[in-house]
Short mmCIF file of C-alpha atoms in Angstrom, two decimals:
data_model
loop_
_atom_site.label_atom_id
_atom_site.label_comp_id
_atom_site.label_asym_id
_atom_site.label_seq_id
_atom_site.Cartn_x
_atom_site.Cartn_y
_atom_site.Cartn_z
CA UNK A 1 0.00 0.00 0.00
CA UNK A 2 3.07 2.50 0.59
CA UNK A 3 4.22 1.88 -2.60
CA UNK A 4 0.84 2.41 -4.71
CA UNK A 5 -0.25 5.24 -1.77
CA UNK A 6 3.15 7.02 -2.10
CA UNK A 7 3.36 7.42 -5.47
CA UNK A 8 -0.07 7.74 -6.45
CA UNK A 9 -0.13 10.62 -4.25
CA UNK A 10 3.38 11.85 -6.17
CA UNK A 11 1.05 11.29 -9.23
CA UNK A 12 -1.63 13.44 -8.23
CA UNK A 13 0.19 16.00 -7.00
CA UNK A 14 1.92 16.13 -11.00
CA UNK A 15 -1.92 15.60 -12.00
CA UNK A 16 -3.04 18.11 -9.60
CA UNK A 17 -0.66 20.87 -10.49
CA UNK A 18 -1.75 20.63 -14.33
CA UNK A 19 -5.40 19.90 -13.98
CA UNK A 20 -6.04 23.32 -11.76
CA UNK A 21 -4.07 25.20 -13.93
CA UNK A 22 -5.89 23.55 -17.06
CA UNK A 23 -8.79 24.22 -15.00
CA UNK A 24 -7.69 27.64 -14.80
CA UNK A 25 -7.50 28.18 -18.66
CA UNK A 26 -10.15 26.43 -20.42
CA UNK A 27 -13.99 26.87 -19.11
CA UNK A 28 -16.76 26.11 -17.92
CA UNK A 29 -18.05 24.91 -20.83
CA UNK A 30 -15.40 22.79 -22.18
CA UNK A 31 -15.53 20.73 -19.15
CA UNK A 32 -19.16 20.38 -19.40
CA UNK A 33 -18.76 19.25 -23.23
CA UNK A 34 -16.11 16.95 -21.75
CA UNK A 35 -18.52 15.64 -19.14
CA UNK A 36 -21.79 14.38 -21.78
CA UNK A 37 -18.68 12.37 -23.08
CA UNK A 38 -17.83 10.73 -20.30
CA UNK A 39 -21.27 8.89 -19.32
CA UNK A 40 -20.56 7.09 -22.79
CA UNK A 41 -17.16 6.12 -21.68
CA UNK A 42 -18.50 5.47 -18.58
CA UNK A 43 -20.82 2.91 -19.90
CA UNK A 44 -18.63 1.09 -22.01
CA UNK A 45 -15.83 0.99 -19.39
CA UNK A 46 -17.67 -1.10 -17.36
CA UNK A 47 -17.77 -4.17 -19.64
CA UNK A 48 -13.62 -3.75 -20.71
CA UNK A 49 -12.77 -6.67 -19.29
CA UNK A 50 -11.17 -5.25 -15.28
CA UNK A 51 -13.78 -7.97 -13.93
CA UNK A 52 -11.98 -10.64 -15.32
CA UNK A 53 -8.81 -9.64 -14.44
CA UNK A 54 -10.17 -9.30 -10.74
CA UNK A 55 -11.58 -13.08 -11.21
CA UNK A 56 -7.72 -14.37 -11.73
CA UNK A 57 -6.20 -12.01 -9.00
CA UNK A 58 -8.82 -14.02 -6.51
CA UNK A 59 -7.95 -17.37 -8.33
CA UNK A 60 -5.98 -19.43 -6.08
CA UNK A 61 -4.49 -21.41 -8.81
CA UNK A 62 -3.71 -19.80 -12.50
CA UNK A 63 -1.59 -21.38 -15.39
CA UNK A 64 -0.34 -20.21 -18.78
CA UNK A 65 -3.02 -21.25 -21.12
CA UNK A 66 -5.97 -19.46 -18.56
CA UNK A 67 -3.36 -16.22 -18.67
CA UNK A 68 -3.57 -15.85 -22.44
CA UNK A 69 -7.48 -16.77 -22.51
CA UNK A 70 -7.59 -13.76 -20.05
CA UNK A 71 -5.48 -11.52 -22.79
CA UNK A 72 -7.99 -12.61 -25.58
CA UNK A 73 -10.89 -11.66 -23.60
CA UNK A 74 -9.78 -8.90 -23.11
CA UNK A 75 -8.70 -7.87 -26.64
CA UNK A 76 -11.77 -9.53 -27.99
CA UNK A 77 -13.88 -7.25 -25.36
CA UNK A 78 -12.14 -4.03 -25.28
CA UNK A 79 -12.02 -4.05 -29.99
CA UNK A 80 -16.06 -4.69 -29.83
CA UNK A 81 -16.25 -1.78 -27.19
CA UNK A 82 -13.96 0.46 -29.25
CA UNK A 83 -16.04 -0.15 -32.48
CA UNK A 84 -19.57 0.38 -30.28
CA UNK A 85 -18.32 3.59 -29.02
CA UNK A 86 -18.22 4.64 -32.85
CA UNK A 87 -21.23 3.75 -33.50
CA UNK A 88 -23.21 5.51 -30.53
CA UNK A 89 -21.38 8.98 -31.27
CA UNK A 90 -24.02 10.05 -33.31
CA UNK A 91 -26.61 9.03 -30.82
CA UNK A 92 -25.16 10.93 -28.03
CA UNK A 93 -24.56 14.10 -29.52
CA UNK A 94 -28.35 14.40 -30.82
CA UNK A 95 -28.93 13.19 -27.13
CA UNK A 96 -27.17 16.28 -25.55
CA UNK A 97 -27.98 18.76 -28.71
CA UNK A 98 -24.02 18.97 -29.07
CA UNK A 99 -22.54 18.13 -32.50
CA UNK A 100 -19.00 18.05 -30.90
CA UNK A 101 -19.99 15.28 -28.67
CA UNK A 102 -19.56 13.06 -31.67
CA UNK A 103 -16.33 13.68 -32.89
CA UNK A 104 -14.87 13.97 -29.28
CA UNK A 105 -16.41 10.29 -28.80
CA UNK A 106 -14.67 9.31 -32.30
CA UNK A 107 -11.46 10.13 -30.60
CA UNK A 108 -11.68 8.74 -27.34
CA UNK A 109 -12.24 5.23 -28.46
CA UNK A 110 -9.03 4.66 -29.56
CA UNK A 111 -8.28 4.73 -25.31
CA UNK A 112 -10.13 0.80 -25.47
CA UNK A 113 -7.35 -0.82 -27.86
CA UNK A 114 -5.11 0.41 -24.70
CA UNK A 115 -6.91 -1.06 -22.26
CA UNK A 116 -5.97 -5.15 -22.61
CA UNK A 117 -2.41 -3.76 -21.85
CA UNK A 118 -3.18 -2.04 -18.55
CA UNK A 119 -5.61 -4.83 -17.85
CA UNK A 120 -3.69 -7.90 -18.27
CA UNK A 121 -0.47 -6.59 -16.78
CA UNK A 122 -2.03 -5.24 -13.61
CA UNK A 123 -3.81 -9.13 -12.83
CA UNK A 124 -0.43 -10.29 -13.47
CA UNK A 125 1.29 -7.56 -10.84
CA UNK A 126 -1.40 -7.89 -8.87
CA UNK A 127 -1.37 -11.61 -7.87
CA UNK A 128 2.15 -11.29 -6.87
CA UNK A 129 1.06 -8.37 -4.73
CA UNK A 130 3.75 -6.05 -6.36
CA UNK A 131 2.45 -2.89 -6.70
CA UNK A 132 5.95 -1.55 -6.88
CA UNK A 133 5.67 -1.88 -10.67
CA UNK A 134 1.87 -0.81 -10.82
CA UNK A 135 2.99 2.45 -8.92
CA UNK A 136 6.13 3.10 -11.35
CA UNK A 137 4.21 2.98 -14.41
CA UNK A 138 1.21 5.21 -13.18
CA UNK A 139 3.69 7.77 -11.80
CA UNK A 140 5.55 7.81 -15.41
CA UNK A 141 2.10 7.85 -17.03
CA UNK A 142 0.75 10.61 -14.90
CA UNK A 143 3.50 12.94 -15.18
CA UNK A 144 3.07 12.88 -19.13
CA UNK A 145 -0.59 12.81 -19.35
CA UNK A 146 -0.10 16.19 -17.18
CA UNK A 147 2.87 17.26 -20.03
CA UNK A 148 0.04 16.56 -22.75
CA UNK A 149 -2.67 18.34 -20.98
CA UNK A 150 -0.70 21.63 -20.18
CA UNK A 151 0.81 21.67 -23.60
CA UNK A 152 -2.96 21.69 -24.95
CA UNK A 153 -4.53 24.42 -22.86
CA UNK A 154 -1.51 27.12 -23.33
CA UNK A 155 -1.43 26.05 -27.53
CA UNK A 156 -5.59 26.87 -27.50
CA UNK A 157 -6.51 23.12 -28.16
CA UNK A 158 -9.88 23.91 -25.77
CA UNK A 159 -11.78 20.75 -25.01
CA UNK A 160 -9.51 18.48 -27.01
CA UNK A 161 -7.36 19.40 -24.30
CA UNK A 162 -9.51 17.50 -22.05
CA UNK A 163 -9.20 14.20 -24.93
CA UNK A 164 -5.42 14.16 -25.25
CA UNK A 165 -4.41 13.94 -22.09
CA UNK A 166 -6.09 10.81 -21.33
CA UNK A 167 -5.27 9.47 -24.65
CA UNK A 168 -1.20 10.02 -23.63
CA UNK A 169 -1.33 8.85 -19.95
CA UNK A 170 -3.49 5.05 -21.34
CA UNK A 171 -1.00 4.85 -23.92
CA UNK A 172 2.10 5.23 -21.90
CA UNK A 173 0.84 3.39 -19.17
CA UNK A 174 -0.12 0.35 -21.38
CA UNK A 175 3.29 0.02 -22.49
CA UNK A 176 5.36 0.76 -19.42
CA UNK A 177 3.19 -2.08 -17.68
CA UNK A 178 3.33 -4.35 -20.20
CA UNK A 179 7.24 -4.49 -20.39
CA UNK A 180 7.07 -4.62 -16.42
CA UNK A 181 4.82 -7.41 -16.09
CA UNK A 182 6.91 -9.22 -19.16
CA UNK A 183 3.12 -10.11 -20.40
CA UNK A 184 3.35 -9.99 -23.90
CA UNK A 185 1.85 -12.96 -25.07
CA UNK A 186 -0.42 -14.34 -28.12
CA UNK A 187 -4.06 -14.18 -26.77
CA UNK A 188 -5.96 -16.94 -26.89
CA UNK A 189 -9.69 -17.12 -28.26
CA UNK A 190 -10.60 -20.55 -27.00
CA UNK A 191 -12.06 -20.26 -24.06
CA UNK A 192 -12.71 -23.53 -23.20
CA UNK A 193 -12.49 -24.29 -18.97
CA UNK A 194 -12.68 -20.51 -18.26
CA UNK A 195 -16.18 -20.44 -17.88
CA UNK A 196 -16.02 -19.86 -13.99
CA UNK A 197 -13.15 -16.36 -14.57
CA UNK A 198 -16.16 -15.16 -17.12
CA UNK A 199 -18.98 -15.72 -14.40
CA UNK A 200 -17.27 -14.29 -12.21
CA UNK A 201 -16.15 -11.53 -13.95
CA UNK A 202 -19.47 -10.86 -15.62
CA UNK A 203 -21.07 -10.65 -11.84
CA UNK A 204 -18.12 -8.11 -11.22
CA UNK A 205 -19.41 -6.51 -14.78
CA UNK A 206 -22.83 -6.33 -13.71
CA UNK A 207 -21.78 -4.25 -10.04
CA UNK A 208 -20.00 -1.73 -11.89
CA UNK A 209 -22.94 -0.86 -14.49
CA UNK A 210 -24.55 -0.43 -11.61
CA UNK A 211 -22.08 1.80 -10.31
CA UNK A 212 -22.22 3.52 -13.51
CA UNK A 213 -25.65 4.09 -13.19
CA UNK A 214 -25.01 5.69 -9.89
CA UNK A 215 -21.92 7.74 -10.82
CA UNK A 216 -23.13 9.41 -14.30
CA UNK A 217 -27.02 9.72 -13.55
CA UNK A 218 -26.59 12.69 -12.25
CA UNK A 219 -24.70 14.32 -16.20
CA UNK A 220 -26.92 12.24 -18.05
CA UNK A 221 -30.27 13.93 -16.79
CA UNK A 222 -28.61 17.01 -16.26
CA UNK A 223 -27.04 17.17 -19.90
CA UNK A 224 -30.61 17.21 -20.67
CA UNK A 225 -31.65 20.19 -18.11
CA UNK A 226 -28.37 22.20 -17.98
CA UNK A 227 -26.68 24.28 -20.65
CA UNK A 228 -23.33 23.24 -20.84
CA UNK A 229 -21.82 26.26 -18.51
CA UNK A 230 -24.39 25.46 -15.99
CA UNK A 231 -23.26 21.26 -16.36
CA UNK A 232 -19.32 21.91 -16.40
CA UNK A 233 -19.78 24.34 -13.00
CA UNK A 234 -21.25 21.16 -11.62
CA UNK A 235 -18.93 18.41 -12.80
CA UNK A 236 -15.95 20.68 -11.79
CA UNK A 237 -17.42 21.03 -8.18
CA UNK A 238 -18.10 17.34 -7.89
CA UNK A 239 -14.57 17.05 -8.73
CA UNK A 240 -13.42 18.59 -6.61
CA UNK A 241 -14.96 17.11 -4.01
CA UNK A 242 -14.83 13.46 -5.05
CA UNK A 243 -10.52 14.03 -5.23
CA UNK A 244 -10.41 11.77 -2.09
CA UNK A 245 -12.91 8.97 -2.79
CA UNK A 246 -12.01 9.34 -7.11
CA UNK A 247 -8.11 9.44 -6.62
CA UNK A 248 -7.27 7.94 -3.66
CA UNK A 249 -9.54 5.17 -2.78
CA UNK A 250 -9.41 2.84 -5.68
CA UNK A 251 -5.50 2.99 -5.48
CA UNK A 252 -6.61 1.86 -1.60
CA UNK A 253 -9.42 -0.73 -2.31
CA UNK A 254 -6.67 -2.60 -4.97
CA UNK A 255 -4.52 -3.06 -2.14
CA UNK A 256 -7.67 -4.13 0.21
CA UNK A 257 -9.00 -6.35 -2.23
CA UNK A 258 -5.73 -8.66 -2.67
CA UNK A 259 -4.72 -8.44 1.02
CA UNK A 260 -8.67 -9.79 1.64
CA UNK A 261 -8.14 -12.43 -0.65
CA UNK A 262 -5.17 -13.93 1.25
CA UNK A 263 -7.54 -14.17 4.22
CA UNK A 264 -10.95 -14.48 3.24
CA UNK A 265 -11.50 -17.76 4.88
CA UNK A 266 -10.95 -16.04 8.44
CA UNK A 267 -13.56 -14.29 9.80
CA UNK A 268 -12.36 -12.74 12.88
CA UNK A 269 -9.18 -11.50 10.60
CA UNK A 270 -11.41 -10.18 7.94
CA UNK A 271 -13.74 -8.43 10.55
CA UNK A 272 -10.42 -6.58 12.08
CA UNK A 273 -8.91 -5.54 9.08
CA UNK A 274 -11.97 -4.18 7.62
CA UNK A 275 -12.54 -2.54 10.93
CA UNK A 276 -8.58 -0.75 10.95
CA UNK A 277 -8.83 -0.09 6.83
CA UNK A 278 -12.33 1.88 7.62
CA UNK A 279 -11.08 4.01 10.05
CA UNK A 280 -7.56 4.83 9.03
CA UNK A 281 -9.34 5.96 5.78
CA UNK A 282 -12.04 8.05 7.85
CA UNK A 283 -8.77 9.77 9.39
CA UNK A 284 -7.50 11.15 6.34
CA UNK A 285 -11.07 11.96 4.54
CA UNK A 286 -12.98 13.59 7.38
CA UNK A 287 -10.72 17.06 7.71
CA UNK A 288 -10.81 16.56 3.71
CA UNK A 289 -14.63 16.70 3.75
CA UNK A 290 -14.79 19.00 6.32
CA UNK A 291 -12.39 21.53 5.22
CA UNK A 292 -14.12 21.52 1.96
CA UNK A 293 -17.61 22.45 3.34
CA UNK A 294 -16.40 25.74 5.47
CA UNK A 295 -13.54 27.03 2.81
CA UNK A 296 -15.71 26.30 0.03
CA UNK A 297 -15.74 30.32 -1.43
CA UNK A 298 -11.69 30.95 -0.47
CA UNK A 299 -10.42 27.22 -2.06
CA UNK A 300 -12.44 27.55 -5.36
CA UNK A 301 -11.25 30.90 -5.67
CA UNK A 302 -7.97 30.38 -4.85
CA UNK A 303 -7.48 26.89 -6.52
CA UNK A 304 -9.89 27.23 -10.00
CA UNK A 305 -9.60 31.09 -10.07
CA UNK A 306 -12.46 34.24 -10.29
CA UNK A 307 -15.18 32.80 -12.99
CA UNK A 308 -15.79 29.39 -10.68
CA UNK A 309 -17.14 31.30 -8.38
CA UNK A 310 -20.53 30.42 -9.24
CA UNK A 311 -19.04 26.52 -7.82
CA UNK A 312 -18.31 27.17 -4.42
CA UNK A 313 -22.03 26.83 -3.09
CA UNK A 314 -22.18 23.49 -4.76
CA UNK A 315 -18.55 22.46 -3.53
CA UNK A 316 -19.91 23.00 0.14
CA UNK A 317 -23.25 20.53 -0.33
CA UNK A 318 -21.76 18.18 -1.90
CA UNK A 319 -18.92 17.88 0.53
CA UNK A 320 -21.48 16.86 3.45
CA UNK A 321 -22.45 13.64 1.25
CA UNK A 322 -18.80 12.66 0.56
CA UNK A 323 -18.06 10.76 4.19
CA UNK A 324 -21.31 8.57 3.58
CA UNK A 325 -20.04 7.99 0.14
CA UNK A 326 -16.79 6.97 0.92
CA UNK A 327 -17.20 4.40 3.77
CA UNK A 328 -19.97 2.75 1.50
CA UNK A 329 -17.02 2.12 -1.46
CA UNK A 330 -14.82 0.11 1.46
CA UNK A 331 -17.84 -2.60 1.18
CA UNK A 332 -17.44 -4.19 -2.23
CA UNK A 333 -13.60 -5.20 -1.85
CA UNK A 334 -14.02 -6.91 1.04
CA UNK A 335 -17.53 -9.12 0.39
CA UNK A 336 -15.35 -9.73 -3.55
CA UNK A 337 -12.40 -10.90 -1.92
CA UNK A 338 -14.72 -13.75 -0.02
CA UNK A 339 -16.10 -14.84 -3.17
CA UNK A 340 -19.20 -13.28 -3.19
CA UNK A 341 -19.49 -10.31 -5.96
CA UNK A 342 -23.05 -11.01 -6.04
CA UNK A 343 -23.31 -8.58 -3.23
CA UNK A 344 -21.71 -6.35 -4.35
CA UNK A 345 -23.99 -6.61 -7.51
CA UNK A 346 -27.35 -6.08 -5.72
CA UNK A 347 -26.23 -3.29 -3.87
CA UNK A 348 -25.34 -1.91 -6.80
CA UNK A 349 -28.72 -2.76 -8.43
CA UNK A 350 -29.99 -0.40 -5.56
CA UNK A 351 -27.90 1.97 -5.79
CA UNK A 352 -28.80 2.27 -9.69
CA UNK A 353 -32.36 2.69 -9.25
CA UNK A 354 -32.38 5.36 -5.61
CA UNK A 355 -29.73 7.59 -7.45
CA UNK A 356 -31.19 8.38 -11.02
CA UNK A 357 -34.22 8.98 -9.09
CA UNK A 358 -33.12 10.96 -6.74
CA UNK A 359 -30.99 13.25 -9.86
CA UNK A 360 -34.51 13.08 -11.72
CA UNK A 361 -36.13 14.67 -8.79
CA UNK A 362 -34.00 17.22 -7.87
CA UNK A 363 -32.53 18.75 -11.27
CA UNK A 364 -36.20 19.78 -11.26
CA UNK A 365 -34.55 22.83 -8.77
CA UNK A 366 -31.77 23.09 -11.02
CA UNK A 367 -28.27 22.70 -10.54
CA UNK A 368 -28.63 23.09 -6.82
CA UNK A 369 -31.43 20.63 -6.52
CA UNK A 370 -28.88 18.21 -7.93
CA UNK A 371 -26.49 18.56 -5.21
CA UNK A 372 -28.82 18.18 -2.42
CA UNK A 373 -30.16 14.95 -3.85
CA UNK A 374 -26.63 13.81 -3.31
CA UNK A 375 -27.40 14.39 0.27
CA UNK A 376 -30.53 13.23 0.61
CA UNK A 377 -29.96 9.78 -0.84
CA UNK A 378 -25.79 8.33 0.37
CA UNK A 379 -26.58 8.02 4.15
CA UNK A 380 -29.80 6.15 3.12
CA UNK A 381 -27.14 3.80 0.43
CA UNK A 382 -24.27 3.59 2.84
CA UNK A 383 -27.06 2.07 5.56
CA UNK A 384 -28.33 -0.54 3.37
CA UNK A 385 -24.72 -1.46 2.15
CA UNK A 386 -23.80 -2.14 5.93
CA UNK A 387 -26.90 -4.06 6.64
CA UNK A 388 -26.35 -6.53 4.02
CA UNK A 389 -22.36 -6.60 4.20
CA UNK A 390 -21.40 -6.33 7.37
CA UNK A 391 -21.67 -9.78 8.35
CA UNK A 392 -20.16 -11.33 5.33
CA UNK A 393 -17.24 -9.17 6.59
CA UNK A 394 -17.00 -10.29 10.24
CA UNK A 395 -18.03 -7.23 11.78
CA UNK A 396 -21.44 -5.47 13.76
CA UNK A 397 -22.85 -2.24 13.08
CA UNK A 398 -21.92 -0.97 16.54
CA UNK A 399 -18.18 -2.31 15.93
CA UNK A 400 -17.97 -0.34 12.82
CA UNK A 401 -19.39 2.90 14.55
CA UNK A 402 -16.58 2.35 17.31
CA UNK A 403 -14.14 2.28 14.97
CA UNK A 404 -14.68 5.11 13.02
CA UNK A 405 -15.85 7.55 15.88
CA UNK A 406 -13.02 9.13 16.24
CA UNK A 407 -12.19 10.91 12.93
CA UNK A 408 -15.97 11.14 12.26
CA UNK A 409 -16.18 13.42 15.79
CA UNK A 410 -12.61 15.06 15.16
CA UNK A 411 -13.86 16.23 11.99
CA UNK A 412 -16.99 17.52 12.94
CA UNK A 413 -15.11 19.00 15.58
CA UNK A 414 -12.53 20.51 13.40
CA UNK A 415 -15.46 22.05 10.73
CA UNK A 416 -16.96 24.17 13.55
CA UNK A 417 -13.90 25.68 14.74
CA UNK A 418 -12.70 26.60 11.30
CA UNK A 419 -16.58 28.28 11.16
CA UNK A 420 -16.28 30.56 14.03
CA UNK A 421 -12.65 30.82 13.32
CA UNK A 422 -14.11 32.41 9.73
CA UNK A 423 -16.72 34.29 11.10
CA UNK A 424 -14.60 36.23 13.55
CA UNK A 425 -12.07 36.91 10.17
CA UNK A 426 -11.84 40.75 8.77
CA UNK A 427 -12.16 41.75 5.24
CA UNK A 428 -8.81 39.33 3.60
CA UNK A 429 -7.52 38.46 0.21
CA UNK A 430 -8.43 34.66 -0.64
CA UNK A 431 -5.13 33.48 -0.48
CA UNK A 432 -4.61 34.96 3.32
CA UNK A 433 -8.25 33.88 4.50
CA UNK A 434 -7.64 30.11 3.11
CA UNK A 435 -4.12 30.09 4.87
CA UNK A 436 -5.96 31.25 7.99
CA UNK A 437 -8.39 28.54 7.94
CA UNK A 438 -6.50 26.07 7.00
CA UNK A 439 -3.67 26.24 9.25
CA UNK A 440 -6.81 26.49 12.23
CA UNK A 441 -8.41 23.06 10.12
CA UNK A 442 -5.47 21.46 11.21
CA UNK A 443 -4.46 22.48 14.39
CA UNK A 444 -8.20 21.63 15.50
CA UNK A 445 -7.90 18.40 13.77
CA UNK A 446 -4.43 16.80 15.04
CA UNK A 447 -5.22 18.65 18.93
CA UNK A 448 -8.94 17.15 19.00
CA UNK A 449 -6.75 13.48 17.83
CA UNK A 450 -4.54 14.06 20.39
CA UNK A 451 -6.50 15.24 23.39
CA UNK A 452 -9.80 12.50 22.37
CA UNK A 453 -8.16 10.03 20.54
CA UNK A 454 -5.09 9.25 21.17
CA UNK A 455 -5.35 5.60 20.50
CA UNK A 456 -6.28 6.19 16.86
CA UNK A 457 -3.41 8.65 16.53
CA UNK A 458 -0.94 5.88 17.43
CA UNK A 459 -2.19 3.38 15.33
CA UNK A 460 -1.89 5.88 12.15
CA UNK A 461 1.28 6.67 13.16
CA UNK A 462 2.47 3.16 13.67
CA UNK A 463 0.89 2.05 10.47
CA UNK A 464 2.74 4.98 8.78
CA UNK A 465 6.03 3.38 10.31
CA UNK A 466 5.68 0.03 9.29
CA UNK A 467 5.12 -1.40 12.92
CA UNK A 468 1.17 -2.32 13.03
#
C-alpha cells in the first residue's frame, strides 16, 4: 500500500498541479462538453474486461493457457467496445444537442485498444502483490498525461485538451506495464475451462454498471436540463470534491481487495482488518470533507480562479455527502475478496435505481437541486450497504461505529472551529483567509486526535512506520 499510496499521491500531486491550472484556462463549458462524453465512456468501461482480471487475482491457482485466454478476452472485449463507441457517437450528440460530442467520442475510443495492456499486466502484478511496478508505471504515465494536458490548454486546443491527455497517460501506461509485467503474449480465443473467470467476472461486470448508473445519472439527466456552462460548474465542483474517494480510494481498495483475498476464509481477521482499513481511511477523509464544506468560497477561488465562483455553493453541499459515500465504497472489496461479488452486484442494483431517481427529482430545482439529492440519498445507500455486508465481513454495526468515531467526531469538531474561526475573520484576500483557515483546520484536527483520541493517533502513526 506505501508503494501504490506514495506514489499515487506523487502522481496526483503532477496531475493536480496541471489539472487546476488547465482548470484555470479552459472553461466552464469545455468541461461540461467533456462531461456528456464521459457517461458514454463510462458505460462502455464497465464491460472492458477489469472484472476478469479481478476473477484471476482471486484465483488461487492460474496457469499459462488461462493467462492468455484472459489476454484474448480482453482484446476480444475491449475491440467490440472500441467499435460500439463509434457507432453511438451520433446518438449521443443528438442526445445532448451537441454536434462536438460526436467527434470527441470518435477520438476517445481509440483509449479501449489500450486497455488489454493495462488490464492484463495489472492481474499479473497484482497476484504477486507487487504494486511496486503498478505504482512506477502510473507515476511515469501521470506525469506525461499532465505534459500533454498543459501543452494543450496554453497552444488553445480547448476541449480536445480535455481528450489528449487521457489518450497520452493510457497509452504510456499500457506500455510501461506491459514491459514490467513481461506479459506480452499471443491471446488466446478458446475459451474452453474458463467459464467460472467469465462468471465471475461478468457478476463483477454487472456491479460496476450499476455503479455507472449511480456515478453518471446525475450528467446524463442534467445534460438534458443544464446548458453546458451550468453542467461543467457542476462536474468541476463534484470534482473537486470526489478528489479523495475518485483518486485515492481505488488505489486503496486494490490493495484491500488482494490483502482480503489472502484471508478471506478467516472471519475474525477479515472483521479486524476491515474494521482498521475503515477508520484509518475516515482519518485522512474527514478534515478533507470538512475543510471543503467551510472554505468552500476561499479554495475555489484560490485553486480554479475568479469565474468558478458560481461553484463554491455546490462544492460545500456536496462535501457533506462525501463521508457517507466513501465508507460505502470500502464494502465491495471486502464481500469480492470472499467470493461473493453477487453482493456487491445487488447493492449496486440499488444503488442504480435510488440515485437516477433521486438526480430526476431534484434537477427539477436546477443545478442546486442536484447537489442536495446527493445528500438526501448516500446516508440512506451507505445504511443498506452495511446491513447486508457487514456480516459477510465479520463485523457489527456498533463495531464499525466504534471504529470510526473518532475521525468522524474530530472532523466535525474541526469544521466548527474553522466556522467561528471564519466568522470572527476581517475583510482578507483569498489566499490569506484560506491560509488562515486552514492552518486552524489542522491544528483543531491533530489537537482534537490528540486530546480524544489518542489511540487512533498511534495506530496511524504506527501504520505509517511500518510497525502495526
Amino acid at each position: 500500500m506505501i508503494w501504490r499510496s506514495g506514489t499515487q499521491f506523487l502522481g496526483q500531486l503532477v496531475t493536480w498541479g496541471s489539472t487546476f491550472l488547465v482548470i484555470r484556462i479552459l472553461s466552464p463549458q469545455d468541461y461540461g462538453l467533456f462531461a456528456m462524453t464521459q457517461v458514454v465512456l463510462a458505460l462502455l468501461n464497465m464491460l472492458n474486461g477489469y472484472g476478469l482480471a479481478s476473477a484471476v487475482i482471486q484465483r488461487p491457482h492460474v496457469d499459462k493457457r488461462l493467462e492468455r485466454q484472459l489476454f484474448g478476452l480482453l482484446v476480444l472485449l475491449n475491440f467490440g467496445l472500441g467499435l460500439a463507441q463509434v457507432l453511438m457517437a451520433p446518438l449521443a450528440a443528438a442526445y445532448f444537442r451537441q454536434p462536438i460530442v460526436a467527434d470527441l467520442l470518435r477520438v476517445q475510443a481509440l483509449l479501449y485498444i489500450a486497455t488489454p495492456f493495462i488490464a492484463f499486466p495489472y492481474a499479473l502484478l497484482a497476484r504477486s502483490m507487487d504494486f511496486k511496478g503498478q505504482a512506477q508505471a502510473n507515476l511515469a504515465s501521470a506525469t506525461l498525461g499532465a505534459i500533454v494536458s498543459l501543452i494543450g490548454a496554453f497552444s488553445g486546443w480547448g476541449v480536445w485538451t480535455l481528450i489528449a491527455a487521457p489518450m497520452a497517460l493510457f497509452w504510456s501506461r499500457a506500455v510501461i506495464m506491459t514491459w514490467l509485467a513481461r506479459s506480452l503474449m499471443w491471446p488466446s480465443f478458446d475459451f474452453r475451462g474458463a467459464g467460472d473467470v467469465v462468471r465471475f467476472g461478468g457478476l463483477m461486470a454487472t456491479s460496476q454498471l450499476f455503479w455507472f448508473l449511480q456515478s453518471q445519472a446525475d450528467v446524463f439527466v442534467a445534460g438534458r436540463h443544464l446548458d453546458p456552462h451550468t453542467l461543467g460548474l457542476y462536474t468541476t465542483a463534484l470534482f473537486l470534491t470526489q478528489v479523495f474517494v475518485a483518486k485515492f480510494l481505488p488505489t486503496l481498495n486494490d490493495v484491500a481487495f488482494s490483502a482480503y483475498a489472502r484471508i478471506q476464509d478467516d472471519a475474525a481477521a477479515m472483521g479486524a482488518a476491515f474494521a482498521k482499513s475503515s477508520r484509518i481511511v475516515m482519518v485522512a477523509a474527514m478534515p478533507f470533507y470538512a475543510g471543503l464544506a467551510v472554505t468552500a468560497e476561499p479554495l475555489v477561488h484560490v485553486v480554479l480562479g475568479e469565474k468558478w465562483l458560481e461553484a463554491a455553493p455546490l462544492v460545500r453541499v456536496l462535501a457533506i455527502a462525501m463521508p457517507f459515500m466513501t465508507l460505502q465504497t470500502l464494502f465491495a472489496p471486502a464481500t469480492n475478496a470472499r467470493g461473493l461479488p453477487g453482493i456487491a452486484a445487488r447493492l449496486g442494483a440499488v444503488g442504480g435505481i435510488l440515485l437516477p431517481i433521486a438526480f430526476v427529482m431534484g434537477v427539477q430545482f436546477g443545478v442546486t437541486g442536484l447537489t442536495i439529492a446527493w445528500v438526501s440519498v448516500w446516508p440512506l445507500y451507505l445504511a443498506i450497504t452495511a446491513r447486508r455486508s457487514l456480516r459477510e465481513v465479520g463485523l457489527t454495526a456498533p463495531a464499525l461505529a466504534r471504529a470510526i468515531a473518532p475521525p468522524v467526531l474530530a472532523g466535525l469538531a474541526m469544521a466548527a472551529i474553522v466556522a467561528l474561526v471564519d466568522a470572527g475573520l476581517p475583510p482578507l484576500t483569498p489566499v490569506s483567509r484560506l491560509a488562515i483557515l486552514v492552518a486552524a483546520g489542522a491544528l483543531a484536527y491533530g489537537g482534537w486526535l490528540a486530546l480524544f483520541a489518542r489511540a487512533t493517533l498511534g495506530e496511524l502513526i504506527a501504520f505509517v512506520r511500518r510497525r502495526d
